[in-house]
Amino acid sequence: METLNPRVQALWIGRAVVVAAVLTAIAVAVDRFALAVGTPVIAALLLVVAVVGTVHAVLLFRRWQFEVQDDALYLVRGVVTQVDTSVPYVRVQHTDTQRGPIERLIGLSSVVVYTAGTRGADIRIPGLRPERATELREQLRDLAAESERSDAV
Amino acid sequence: MNRLHPISAVGRVLNRTLSIGAVGFFAGMMLSGPLDLLPIGAVFVLAPVGAVLGAAYGVARYYRFTYELSAGDLSVNSGVFDRQERSIPLSRIQNVDIERGPIQRVLGLAVVKFETAGGSATEAELNAISYEEARELQSSVASYRRGDTDTETGTTDTEDETGTAATDRRTERSRPTERRLYELSTVDLLTLALVSFRPAAPALVLFGVPFAQEYAVRLLSESVAALGGPARVSVELLPTYSTGELLLTGIVAAAQFVLAAWILSAAFTITEYYGFRLDYVGDDLRYRRGLIQEYSGSIPLEKIQTVTVRENVLMRRFGYAALAVETAGYAPGSGSQDASNTAIPLDDRETVLALAEALTDAEIPEMEGLPARSRRRYAVRYSLVPLVITAILAGVDALVVSIPYWYTPLALLPLTVLAGHLTWKHRGFALLDHLFAARSGVLVQTTRLVPYYRVQTVIDSRTVFQRRLSLASVTADTASTASLLGGDATAYDVDDETAHRLHQTLRDKLMSDLRARSKGFREHALDEFATDASEDPETAGPPAGETDAASSEGDATTPEASQAGDDDANRGSGSPTEQ
């Protein structure tokens, strides 16, 4: 089973910090204009969100794994709710590689696999090195095309 | 290229003339009145100018809207300012629906809607064309699809037979026989009206009350007085009532509201499902229903993703059920989906199951229930609600403001434990030869049948609590849009080993059944079902009491409840036992 690139933790922790900052800003605004909350409470809020976010990011990284198996792409992910997903190649409609601005900064990329399903409509594998992402995307595309020929849906 | 029917154009042009004319009128009023930019006479210029512009636009739109069905494609060109040219391959069309309102029925018109699996809105809508042409379009789409399969099998046939035999077979196939699968009887329609719940009904009653306020209040007063309450009910007098009188008024008001909503809901159901019938034509299912607004449509069998059996509490009590087939065509939440994909709105359970089994060529067994230890989860999960509420109230009572009887939510505990138990009891799944069946729901028990070759992705999920108890939930994702509303086929809270087996089976069977399907395995047993139906012309569908006819065909028997020890639940073509 393949794991993600460790740098993706930085991405997730960064997101948690941003969320914490936004919440703190809201708390400060509430404190200033609505009911008095107090600086210790705001500081505690910021700390708690940041810590929880960091722990979650680390656990999520530890959990995230995927494997290109014979007939399907298999993924294992999730912290609170663990989700194992099998995406049969014959069901893959198309594949994308995507890089958001922060991902680009960190030097990572994601692969998105699209199916006709509803719950599993787009499956995203984040935190891959760009070369690996392109490689994976093309590998999946080839596997999907091959399965189409042999299984004739 | 064809245009829409001129009569519908007249209506539209008139509509536009009036609306743009009105815009002109109001613009003139604003500019000459409050804004005082133009003399009052401006209104008499702007309004007619608006009307003329509206008419011109309406006419232009009519002339710009063209459609054509040819060479495997439906092309629709529309738009005056932003032109749109849409091309839909016929093989991608999921459902073809025909709607006719009362006026359209009088004028011999129909609105045709084509649905594909992509996008959320209806892909192509022809509003309106003549009814005969609508029916022709429907058949053309269906026969194109049949023609496709014919060409494929036709070439292999000629290897075995002489040329004439093969051509004969082909011409035979190009004239599809229409066979009645099901008809909704009057009794069943009335029963359906009584047991169905239309969310629109209570909402309408609520909004309608202000309009019929006097009548409603008078009705309430009279009934309350008749029951021994105060002589007159009105909002001003409310504070003067004793607790008993208030309670009485409240109960009577609630009862009348429920009754009104129920009657209205029944009326909606009757107008929607009047004359419901389901036919098997070629490779399609065709339905027709409706009293005032007529709905009809075709559902290609090859586009059916899942087959769903629904039984709400009332239906179960009296042995009824409803059947729906799901395609990839509709947007989630769109009202048309529920009704347009109905195969049987209501009938006795045996009939519904028989058609479900015919549609999937399977025998629906008893479901494998959930492990006993998962029941705890449900009891706990549901009990949390009153416990949390009580805790919050206790906290508020202690710290902020005193709340009398803060512990009352605890009284709900027995109810929530019961709800948890019932939810657990009503969940189950089964793995058949070619089908995955999943059941859940107490108020509306839903059994979803997913042929393995329709499975898209397989998803296992485990929450923290499930992990502690070594449980997991396994979902077979499909392309049917119902999944988005939480209507997917899931085996809930099964033990880890079963989950693993289930996940692997779904994956493996998906591949093997897809391969088998391309070599042509039987996807449904509708031919036998339709034959049974035609053998007994009096009752529609296989008669409930006479399962002999069905069982002699060997199809519609349901095996007895599985033995508890029979874990490897590959049921299906087990020995048919007594019906």
XYZ file of C-alpha atoms in Angstrom:
732
model
C 0.000 0.000 0.000
C 1.277 3.416 -0.911
C 1.225 6.334 1.490
C 0.991 10.033 0.794
C 3.883 12.419 0.828
C 4.618 13.572 4.437
C 4.527 17.211 3.321
C 0.758 16.928 3.028
C 0.611 17.127 6.823
C 1.957 20.638 6.549
C -0.894 21.409 4.178
C -3.514 20.078 6.540
C -1.995 21.696 9.613
C -1.901 24.933 7.666
C -5.622 24.569 6.971
C -6.308 23.938 10.653
C -4.351 27.055 11.602
C -6.346 29.112 9.101
C -9.591 27.795 10.576
C -8.335 28.629 14.062
C -7.431 32.134 12.959
C -10.823 32.720 11.413
C -12.595 31.444 14.527
C -10.422 33.663 16.696
C -11.237 36.658 14.553
C -14.931 35.913 14.939
C -14.498 35.461 18.689
C -12.662 38.763 18.968
C -15.399 40.497 17.018
C -18.052 38.925 19.228
C -16.074 39.948 22.299
C -15.758 43.525 21.081
C -19.294 44.081 19.866
C -21.601 41.555 21.464
C -20.982 39.796 24.763
C -17.724 39.892 26.639
C -15.876 36.631 26.240
C -12.508 37.494 27.639
C -9.002 37.078 26.237
C -8.192 33.813 28.068
C -11.223 32.167 26.470
C -10.247 33.347 23.015
C -6.681 32.194 23.515
C -7.938 28.834 24.737
C -10.212 28.542 21.699
C -7.346 29.279 19.340
C -5.103 26.781 21.095
C -7.707 24.021 21.168
C -8.600 24.355 17.500
C -4.971 24.487 16.456
C -4.025 21.457 18.558
C -7.030 19.393 17.437
C -6.340 20.338 13.834
C -2.707 19.316 14.106
C -3.468 16.013 15.781
C -6.116 15.286 13.165
C -3.700 16.090 10.344
C -1.056 13.751 11.711
C -3.512 10.910 12.332
C -5.033 11.397 8.900
C -1.629 11.148 7.274
C -0.872 7.963 9.205
C -4.152 6.458 8.066
C -4.152 7.452 4.401
C -3.090 4.643 2.101
C -3.922 3.543 -1.419
C -3.094 0.691 -3.734
C -3.471 0.126 -7.448
C -4.853 -3.423 -7.381
C -5.691 -5.812 -10.227
C -9.257 -4.743 -10.865
C -9.746 -1.670 -8.700
C -8.151 1.273 -6.958
C -8.298 0.684 -3.219
C -8.141 3.553 -0.710
C -8.053 3.632 3.076
C -8.572 6.959 4.834
C -10.317 8.844 7.624
C -9.727 9.563 11.302
C -13.087 9.796 13.058
C -14.875 7.736 10.422
C -12.570 5.356 8.626
C -13.553 4.743 5.036
C -12.248 1.991 2.751
C -13.158 2.490 -0.880
C -12.788 0.270 -3.919
C -13.048 1.996 -7.281
C -13.209 -0.622 -10.059
C -11.311 0.537 -13.154
C -14.243 -0.365 -15.340
C -16.199 2.355 -13.514
C -13.667 5.128 -13.904
C -15.014 7.790 -16.243
C -12.020 10.130 -16.309
C -9.109 11.254 -14.130
C -7.668 14.655 -13.253
C -4.590 15.983 -11.551
C -5.270 19.108 -9.556
C -3.000 21.586 -7.774
C -4.422 24.354 -5.630
C -2.297 27.432 -4.902
C -1.204 26.204 -1.461
C -0.507 22.768 -2.883
C 1.699 24.387 -5.475
C 3.581 26.278 -2.754
C 4.267 23.071 -0.898
C 5.072 21.264 -4.121
C 2.283 18.699 -4.042
C -0.576 17.627 -6.305
C -3.811 15.625 -6.135
C -5.343 13.014 -8.390
C -9.133 12.998 -8.766
C -10.930 9.945 -10.120
C -14.501 10.385 -11.419
C -17.126 7.673 -11.516
C -20.814 7.591 -12.360
C -21.671 6.819 -8.764
C -23.305 9.339 -6.468
C -21.587 8.882 -3.124
C -18.324 8.028 -4.781
C -18.671 10.468 -7.642
C -15.199 11.985 -7.253
C -12.480 10.257 -5.294
C -9.527 12.421 -4.421
C -5.989 11.313 -3.572
C -4.181 14.337 -2.131
C -0.557 14.859 -1.178
C 1.293 13.315 -4.099
C 4.466 14.558 -5.692
C 3.586 16.057 -9.091
C 5.507 13.379 -10.995
C 3.801 10.610 -9.046
C 0.433 12.278 -9.582
C 0.841 12.434 -13.337
C 2.135 8.882 -13.388
C -0.808 7.656 -11.329
C -3.324 9.530 -13.427
C -2.031 7.994 -16.612
C -1.788 4.566 -15.057
C -5.434 4.763 -13.976
C -6.493 6.046 -17.354
C -4.788 3.148 -19.087
C -6.261 0.631 -16.653
C -9.716 2.116 -17.226
C -9.348 1.917 -21.007
C -8.106 -1.675 -20.839
C -10.969 -2.791 -18.638
C -13.458 -1.169 -20.984
C -12.236 -3.263 -23.891
C -12.215 -6.522 -22.038
C -15.406 -6.156 -20.043
C -17.586 -4.276 -22.503
C -20.019 -2.423 -20.254
C -35.760 20.137 -38.605
C -39.109 20.310 -36.850
C -40.687 23.116 -34.952
C -42.927 23.038 -31.930
C -46.659 23.027 -32.407
C -47.982 26.457 -33.507
C -50.765 26.439 -30.913
C -48.254 26.326 -28.080
C -46.414 29.152 -29.776
C -49.534 31.287 -29.686
C -49.766 30.870 -25.919
C -46.125 31.722 -25.436
C -46.194 34.769 -27.700
C -49.248 36.061 -25.897
C -47.492 35.539 -22.592
C -44.455 37.522 -23.711
C -46.523 40.279 -25.245
C -48.321 40.804 -21.994
C -45.265 40.614 -19.782
C -43.011 42.913 -21.796
C -45.965 45.173 -22.383
C -46.466 45.344 -18.626
C -42.797 46.157 -18.180
C -43.185 48.968 -20.675
C -46.272 50.185 -18.865
C -44.593 50.304 -15.465
C -41.456 51.863 -16.911
C -43.610 54.573 -18.465
C -45.423 55.140 -15.164
C -42.166 55.405 -13.239
C -40.475 57.681 -15.728
C -43.405 60.048 -16.077
C -44.593 59.964 -12.480
C -42.117 59.939 -9.599
C -39.048 60.430 -11.737
C -40.704 63.030 -13.929
C -38.358 62.551 -16.837
C -40.964 62.159 -19.529
C -44.472 63.481 -20.082
C -47.409 61.298 -19.056
C -47.966 60.384 -22.658
C -44.851 58.235 -22.424
C -46.911 55.413 -20.925
C -49.026 55.184 -24.046
C -45.884 54.831 -26.116
C -43.793 52.553 -23.911
C -46.518 50.031 -23.154
C -47.420 49.226 -26.768
C -43.736 49.310 -27.732
C -43.062 46.792 -24.966
C -45.939 44.634 -26.170
C -44.688 44.648 -29.752
C -41.139 43.841 -28.638
C -42.469 40.997 -26.512
C -44.481 39.612 -29.388
C -41.508 39.872 -31.721
C -39.277 38.083 -29.239
C -41.861 35.357 -28.716
C -42.227 34.782 -32.436
C -38.470 34.805 -32.945
C -38.065 32.228 -30.192
C -40.649 30.026 -31.803
C -38.923 30.137 -35.142
C -35.498 29.583 -33.620
C -36.517 26.483 -31.674
C -36.015 23.428 -33.867
C -35.447 19.781 -33.109
C -34.602 16.731 -35.146
C -34.285 13.039 -34.475
C -31.924 11.366 -36.914
C -28.898 9.126 -37.233
C -28.771 8.179 -33.583
C -28.956 11.752 -32.337
C -31.520 14.158 -30.971
C -30.561 17.715 -31.906
C -32.265 20.708 -30.347
C -31.390 24.226 -31.475
C -32.841 27.102 -29.520
C -32.352 30.668 -28.379
C -32.682 34.094 -29.924
C -29.809 36.039 -28.390
C -27.686 33.241 -26.969
C -28.034 30.376 -29.370
C -27.781 26.875 -28.029
C -27.251 23.769 -30.116
C -27.622 20.618 -28.152
C -26.945 17.140 -29.430
C -27.931 14.090 -27.411
C -26.935 10.587 -28.562
C -30.064 8.437 -28.419
C -28.196 5.700 -26.621
C -27.608 8.140 -23.735
C -31.237 8.942 -23.145
C -32.414 7.499 -19.839
C -36.078 8.427 -19.571
C -38.536 9.912 -22.026
C -41.448 11.537 -20.181
C -44.646 12.896 -21.679
C -46.794 15.305 -19.701
C -50.179 16.669 -20.667
C -52.073 19.230 -18.668
C -55.858 19.492 -19.046
C -55.645 22.241 -21.659
C -53.012 20.340 -23.587
C -55.167 17.257 -23.559
C -58.054 19.194 -25.028
C -55.827 20.639 -27.741
C -54.123 17.319 -28.484
C -50.704 18.523 -27.388
C -48.010 17.081 -25.150
C -44.776 18.172 -23.455
C -41.880 15.770 -23.980
C -38.879 15.670 -21.649
C -35.692 13.762 -22.360
C -33.413 12.845 -19.456
C -29.798 11.751 -19.624
C -27.467 10.798 -16.844
C -25.442 13.982 -17.058
C -26.407 17.337 -15.594
C -29.173 18.199 -13.199
C -31.884 19.724 -15.376
C -33.939 18.020 -18.018
C -31.715 17.810 -21.048
C -34.283 18.530 -23.714
C -37.858 19.676 -23.357
C -40.273 20.032 -26.244
C -43.107 22.230 -25.105
C -45.324 21.490 -26.897
C -45.775 19.149 -29.808
C -48.723 17.075 -30.960
C -49.509 13.981 -28.934
C -49.087 11.602 -31.854
C -45.683 12.998 -32.606
C -44.719 12.684 -28.951
C -45.615 9.015 -28.986
C -43.698 8.559 -32.218
C -40.608 10.163 -30.751
C -40.844 7.842 -27.784
C -41.062 4.787 -30.039
C -38.298 6.011 -32.311
C -35.907 6.383 -29.410
C -36.848 2.923 -28.173
C -36.636 1.250 -31.561
C -33.314 2.920 -32.294
C -31.966 1.337 -29.165
C -33.454 -1.996 -30.155
C -32.176 -1.628 -33.672
C -28.716 -1.259 -32.250
C -28.840 -4.542 -30.339
C -30.460 -6.216 -33.320
C -27.573 -5.366 -35.569
C -25.144 -6.881 -33.087
C -26.924 -10.162 -32.539
C -28.072 -10.241 -36.147
C -24.544 -10.644 -37.417
C -23.832 -13.606 -35.155
C -27.117 -15.234 -36.087
C -26.357 -15.332 -39.759
C -23.490 -17.616 -38.968
C -25.885 -20.247 -37.739
C -28.997 -19.747 -39.806
C -29.912 -19.076 -43.365
C -30.302 -15.471 -44.423
C -34.108 -15.526 -44.556
C -34.521 -16.980 -41.088
C -32.308 -14.295 -39.612
C -34.111 -11.494 -41.467
C -37.468 -12.843 -40.360
C -36.317 -12.829 -36.781
C -35.115 -9.278 -37.174
C -38.362 -7.955 -38.604
C -40.232 -9.714 -35.855
C -38.142 -7.966 -33.261
C -38.659 -4.573 -34.858
C -42.373 -4.803 -34.078
C -42.357 -4.837 -30.308
C -45.280 -6.375 -28.521
C -46.957 -4.319 -25.846
C -47.753 -6.297 -22.758
C -49.547 -5.084 -19.672
C -47.525 -5.728 -16.544
C -49.620 -3.944 -13.999
C -52.735 -1.850 -13.559
C -53.772 0.055 -10.463
C -57.273 -0.955 -9.402
C -59.715 1.570 -7.929
C -59.566 -0.070 -4.537
C -55.796 0.119 -4.530
C -55.899 3.726 -5.685
C -58.133 4.667 -2.756
C -55.963 2.685 -0.372
C -52.912 4.423 -1.768
C -54.611 7.774 -1.239
C -55.277 6.917 2.382
C -51.822 5.622 3.249
C -49.702 8.103 1.312
C -48.305 11.198 2.871
C -47.785 14.197 0.633
C -45.627 16.826 2.346
C -47.268 19.490 0.220
C -50.638 18.866 1.863
C -50.014 20.077 5.437
C -48.036 23.009 4.072
C -50.962 23.976 1.876
C -53.452 23.661 4.729
C -51.246 25.848 6.873
C -50.986 28.536 4.227
C -54.619 28.208 3.277
C -55.963 28.783 6.784
C -55.571 32.584 6.702
C -57.684 32.695 3.550
C -60.484 30.602 4.981
C -59.986 31.989 8.459
C -63.592 32.700 9.313
C -64.791 29.330 8.149
C -61.979 27.525 9.956
C -62.603 29.328 13.228
C -66.327 28.719 12.985
C -65.745 25.009 12.353
C -63.401 24.846 15.311
C -65.839 26.668 17.582
C -68.742 24.451 16.698
C -66.862 21.219 17.189
C -65.325 22.393 20.453
C -68.719 23.514 21.725
C -70.258 20.203 20.706
C -67.654 18.407 22.804
C -68.532 20.443 25.864
C -65.977 23.171 25.597
C -66.366 26.941 25.467
C -69.189 28.234 23.289
C -66.995 30.365 21.104
C -63.362 30.095 20.108
C -61.339 33.123 19.200
C -57.816 34.357 19.730
C -58.932 37.130 22.106
C -60.781 34.748 24.369
C -57.862 32.288 24.655
C -56.404 33.660 27.918
C -59.814 33.284 29.588
C -59.977 29.539 29.084
C -59.199 27.010 31.726
C -56.416 24.501 31.118
C -58.975 21.833 30.252
C -60.652 24.046 27.684
C -57.313 25.032 26.173
C -56.296 21.403 25.898
C -59.602 20.501 24.273
C -59.344 23.350 21.797
C -55.775 22.425 21.023
C -56.574 18.776 20.442
C -59.603 19.524 18.284
C -57.644 22.061 16.232
C -54.810 19.593 15.728
C -57.233 16.815 14.772
C -58.966 19.035 12.241
C -55.636 20.095 10.777
C -54.520 16.492 10.394
C -57.843 15.557 8.830
C -57.696 18.430 6.358
C -54.118 17.606 5.439
C -55.013 13.930 5.047
C -57.950 14.681 2.755
C -55.868 17.065 0.677
C -53.031 14.571 0.494
C -55.471 11.877 -0.627
C -56.821 14.223 -3.304
C -53.289 14.879 -4.627
C -52.555 11.185 -4.746
C -55.756 10.399 -6.597
C -55.172 13.040 -9.255
C -51.600 11.900 -9.732
C -52.057 8.161 -9.866
C -55.479 7.768 -11.392
C -55.412 5.141 -14.123
C -51.842 4.048 -13.424
C -50.644 1.298 -15.708
C -47.309 -0.253 -16.509
C -46.527 -1.940 -19.824
C -43.609 -3.925 -21.134
C -42.799 -2.737 -24.652
C -39.729 -4.041 -26.394
C -36.890 -3.154 -24.049
C -38.732 -0.454 -22.160
C -41.137 -0.083 -19.337
C -43.921 2.344 -20.171
C -46.169 3.891 -17.579
C -49.185 6.177 -17.751
C -51.071 7.891 -14.976
C -52.909 11.072 -14.016
C -56.420 12.444 -13.784
C -56.082 16.128 -14.638
C -52.432 16.299 -15.617
C -51.501 13.210 -17.573
C -48.016 11.765 -17.154
C -46.552 9.014 -19.206
C -43.050 7.926 -19.915
C -40.681 5.205 -20.881
C -37.960 3.691 -18.739
C -35.390 1.684 -20.697
C -34.741 -1.597 -18.899
C -31.054 -1.343 -19.605
C -30.831 1.942 -17.705
C -32.347 0.643 -14.503
C -29.757 0.939 -11.747
C -31.666 -0.373 -8.747
C -35.127 -1.699 -7.955
C -36.629 -0.445 -4.684
C -39.494 -1.863 -2.622
C -41.027 0.613 -0.177
C -43.485 -0.154 2.601
C -44.475 2.503 5.089
C -45.905 1.649 8.495
C -49.514 1.684 7.378
C -48.796 -0.327 4.262
C -46.976 -2.979 6.248
C -49.866 -3.321 8.654
C -52.193 -4.205 5.810
C -49.763 -6.155 3.683
C -49.153 -3.587 0.958
C -45.992 -2.322 -0.685
C -44.814 -0.021 -3.478
C -42.217 -0.549 -6.166
C -39.880 1.947 -7.824
C -37.133 1.575 -10.389
C -34.220 3.950 -10.317
C -32.342 5.238 -13.319
C -29.532 7.740 -13.554
C -31.749 10.330 -15.146
C -33.202 12.663 -12.579
C -31.791 15.418 -10.443
C -31.925 14.691 -6.733
C -34.926 16.114 -4.976
C -36.811 16.844 -8.153
C -40.411 15.868 -7.635
C -40.619 14.171 -10.985
C -38.209 11.490 -9.922
C -40.332 9.824 -7.274
C -43.435 9.583 -9.355
C -41.864 8.987 -12.730
C -39.895 6.016 -11.596
C -42.789 4.276 -9.894
C -43.461 0.795 -11.178
C -46.249 -0.104 -8.754
C -47.684 2.692 -6.581
C -49.400 0.261 -4.248
C -50.487 -3.333 -4.255
C -50.316 -6.344 -2.015
C -46.844 -7.423 -1.088
C -46.848 -10.633 -3.116
C -47.583 -8.825 -6.362
C -44.967 -6.197 -5.685
C -42.326 -8.769 -4.824
C -43.254 -10.819 -7.875
C -42.630 -7.875 -10.193
C -39.456 -6.938 -8.317
C -38.206 -10.467 -8.787
C -39.215 -10.446 -12.437
C -37.352 -7.179 -13.011
C -34.180 -8.557 -11.497
C -34.556 -12.278 -12.246
C -33.917 -13.128 -8.619
C -35.742 -14.604 -5.676
C -35.842 -12.208 -2.778
C -35.064 -14.082 0.408
C -35.295 -13.157 4.039
C -32.602 -10.717 4.891
C -29.568 -11.509 6.966
C -30.090 -9.492 10.117
C -27.495 -7.485 11.956
C -25.385 -8.979 14.753
C -26.922 -8.672 18.202
C -24.146 -6.534 19.576
C -24.907 -3.810 17.072
C -28.326 -3.391 18.653
C -26.646 -1.778 21.639
C -25.309 0.891 19.324
C -28.758 1.833 18.162
C -30.260 1.926 21.649
C -27.388 4.092 22.838
C -27.406 6.362 19.811
C -31.102 7.098 20.016
C -31.079 7.465 23.800
C -28.380 10.080 23.555
C -30.902 12.614 22.349
C -33.021 12.856 25.515
C -29.920 12.376 27.677
C -28.076 15.236 26.042
C -31.124 17.471 26.174
C -31.579 16.668 29.864
C -27.905 17.369 30.529
C -28.144 20.725 28.780
C -31.286 21.637 30.687
C -29.678 20.553 33.966
C -26.655 22.670 33.220
C -28.756 25.682 32.365
C -30.896 25.108 35.440
C -27.858 25.000 37.709
C -25.861 27.832 36.210
C -28.121 30.295 34.476
C -31.826 30.257 35.121
C -33.915 27.774 37.019
C -35.949 25.483 34.788
C -38.712 23.513 36.424
C -38.975 19.858 35.456
C -35.652 19.909 33.617
C -35.573 16.136 33.826
C -38.753 15.576 31.773
C -36.938 14.602 28.530
C -35.816 11.491 30.407
C -39.379 10.247 30.067
C -38.636 9.797 26.381
C -35.945 7.231 27.126
C -38.100 4.105 26.776
C -39.347 5.503 23.477
C -35.881 6.119 22.128
C -34.673 2.702 23.199
C -37.639 1.222 21.371
C -36.890 3.344 18.304
C -33.302 2.125 18.395
C -34.394 -1.484 18.647
C -36.860 -1.133 15.791
C -34.290 0.530 13.550
C -31.907 -2.321 14.267
C -34.549 -4.933 13.633
C -35.525 -3.465 10.282
C -32.009 -3.450 8.878
C -30.547 -6.352 6.968
C -28.949 -7.449 3.733
C -28.583 -10.475 1.467
C -26.127 -11.581 -1.195
C -27.859 -13.378 -4.034
C -26.487 -14.965 -7.190
C -26.656 -11.772 -9.198
C -27.976 -9.224 -6.739
C -27.168 -7.351 -3.555
C -30.205 -6.617 -1.382
C -30.178 -4.086 1.476
C -33.063 -3.198 3.750
C -33.524 -0.410 6.286
C -36.083 1.972 7.675
C -38.890 1.722 10.185
C -41.414 4.358 9.157
C -40.713 3.605 5.515
C -39.069 0.237 5.142
C -36.982 0.304 1.987
C -35.488 -2.743 0.327
C -32.999 -1.953 -2.399
C -32.021 -4.501 -4.992
C -28.777 -3.776 -6.805
C -27.655 -6.107 -9.577
C -23.913 -6.647 -9.200
C -23.241 -5.311 -12.665
C -24.715 -1.972 -11.568
C -22.332 -1.418 -8.679
C -20.098 1.613 -9.123
C -17.807 1.880 -6.095
C -17.814 -0.139 -2.879
C -17.455 1.891 0.311
C -16.808 0.568 3.815
C -17.130 2.986 6.685
C -16.410 2.656 10.384
C -17.058 5.337 12.953
C -15.229 5.418 16.275
C -18.043 3.530 17.966
C -18.255 0.937 15.232
C -14.535 0.319 15.512
C -14.848 -0.357 19.219
C -17.460 -3.019 18.553
C -15.729 -4.413 15.451
C -18.562 -3.354 13.201
C -18.662 -1.706 9.780
C -21.177 -0.476 7.227
C -20.756 -1.445 3.587
C -22.308 0.574 0.756
C -22.718 -0.434 -2.872
C -22.729 2.912 -4.647
C -24.775 3.116 -7.835
C -25.462 5.705 -10.489
C -29.057 6.164 -9.349
C -29.622 9.668 -8.124
C -31.632 8.523 -5.123
C -28.308 7.778 -3.442
C -27.706 11.462 -2.907
C -30.705 11.681 -0.630
C -29.261 8.974 1.575
C -31.012 6.312 -0.383
C -28.067 4.086 -1.127
C -27.866 0.322 -0.720
C -25.992 -0.149 2.542
C -25.491 -3.091 4.838
C -25.288 -1.359 8.224
C -23.345 -2.428 11.282
C -22.226 -5.847 10.176
C -19.265 -7.487 11.848
C -15.809 -6.929 10.386
C -15.493 -10.356 8.837
C -18.846 -10.128 7.120
C -17.983 -6.633 5.935
C -14.765 -7.853 4.425
C -16.514 -10.751 2.696
C -19.271 -8.451 1.462
C -16.816 -5.900 0.100
C -14.843 -8.556 -1.738
C -17.949 -10.261 -3.121
C -19.323 -7.001 -4.482
C -16.039 -6.274 -6.231
C -15.599 -9.743 -7.675
C -19.204 -10.203 -8.731
C -19.240 -6.791 -10.387
C -16.490 -7.920 -12.717
C -17.807 -11.418 -13.362
C -21.378 -10.268 -13.971
C -20.234 -7.512 -16.298
C -18.381 -10.096 -18.352
C -21.357 -12.446 -18.292
C -23.649 -9.628 -19.326
C -21.617 -8.794 -22.383
C -22.037 -12.392 -23.411
C -25.752 -12.014 -22.821
C -27.094 -13.347 -19.566
C -30.687 -12.899 -18.610
C -31.182 -9.627 -16.776
C -34.859 -9.910 -16.107
C -37.717 -12.368 -16.273
C -40.386 -9.981 -17.501
C -41.451 -12.239 -20.346
C -42.672 -14.899 -17.949
C -44.220 -12.329 -15.678
C -46.100 -10.726 -18.565
C -47.298 -14.116 -19.747
C -48.725 -14.885 -16.321
C -50.495 -11.564 -16.361
C -52.076 -12.184 -19.733
C -53.209 -15.656 -18.697
C -55.510 -14.078 -16.154
C -57.212 -11.156 -17.886
C -59.477 -10.312 -14.948
C -56.914 -9.233 -12.430
C -53.950 -7.164 -13.398
C -50.559 -8.652 -12.731
C -50.193 -12.091 -11.210
C -53.197 -12.550 -8.925
C -52.187 -12.365 -5.299
C -53.932 -15.492 -4.149
C -52.984 -17.666 -7.080
C -49.280 -17.978 -6.813
C -49.678 -21.424 -8.350
C -49.542 -19.967 -11.807
C -46.379 -18.093 -10.962
C -44.667 -20.910 -9.116
C -45.297 -23.356 -11.910
C -43.029 -21.110 -13.942
C -40.493 -21.564 -11.200
C -39.795 -17.886 -10.755
C -41.691 -16.176 -8.020
C -41.234 -18.524 -5.107
C -39.590 -17.152 -2.026
C -37.492 -19.612 -0.047
C -38.251 -20.013 3.630
C -36.442 -17.968 6.219
C -32.786 -18.867 6.189
C -31.381 -21.005 8.939
C -29.503 -18.917 11.460
C -26.325 -20.892 10.962
C -26.288 -20.394 7.230
C -23.778 -17.595 7.269
C -22.488 -17.673 3.733
C -25.553 -16.046 2.394
C -25.325 -16.845 -1.282
C -28.998 -17.406 -1.574
C -30.803 -17.224 -4.836
C -31.517 -20.405 -6.688
C -31.971 -22.374 -3.500
C -34.557 -25.117 -3.601
C -37.981 -23.550 -3.969
C -40.077 -24.390 -0.944
C -43.806 -24.042 -0.463
C -45.068 -20.705 -1.658
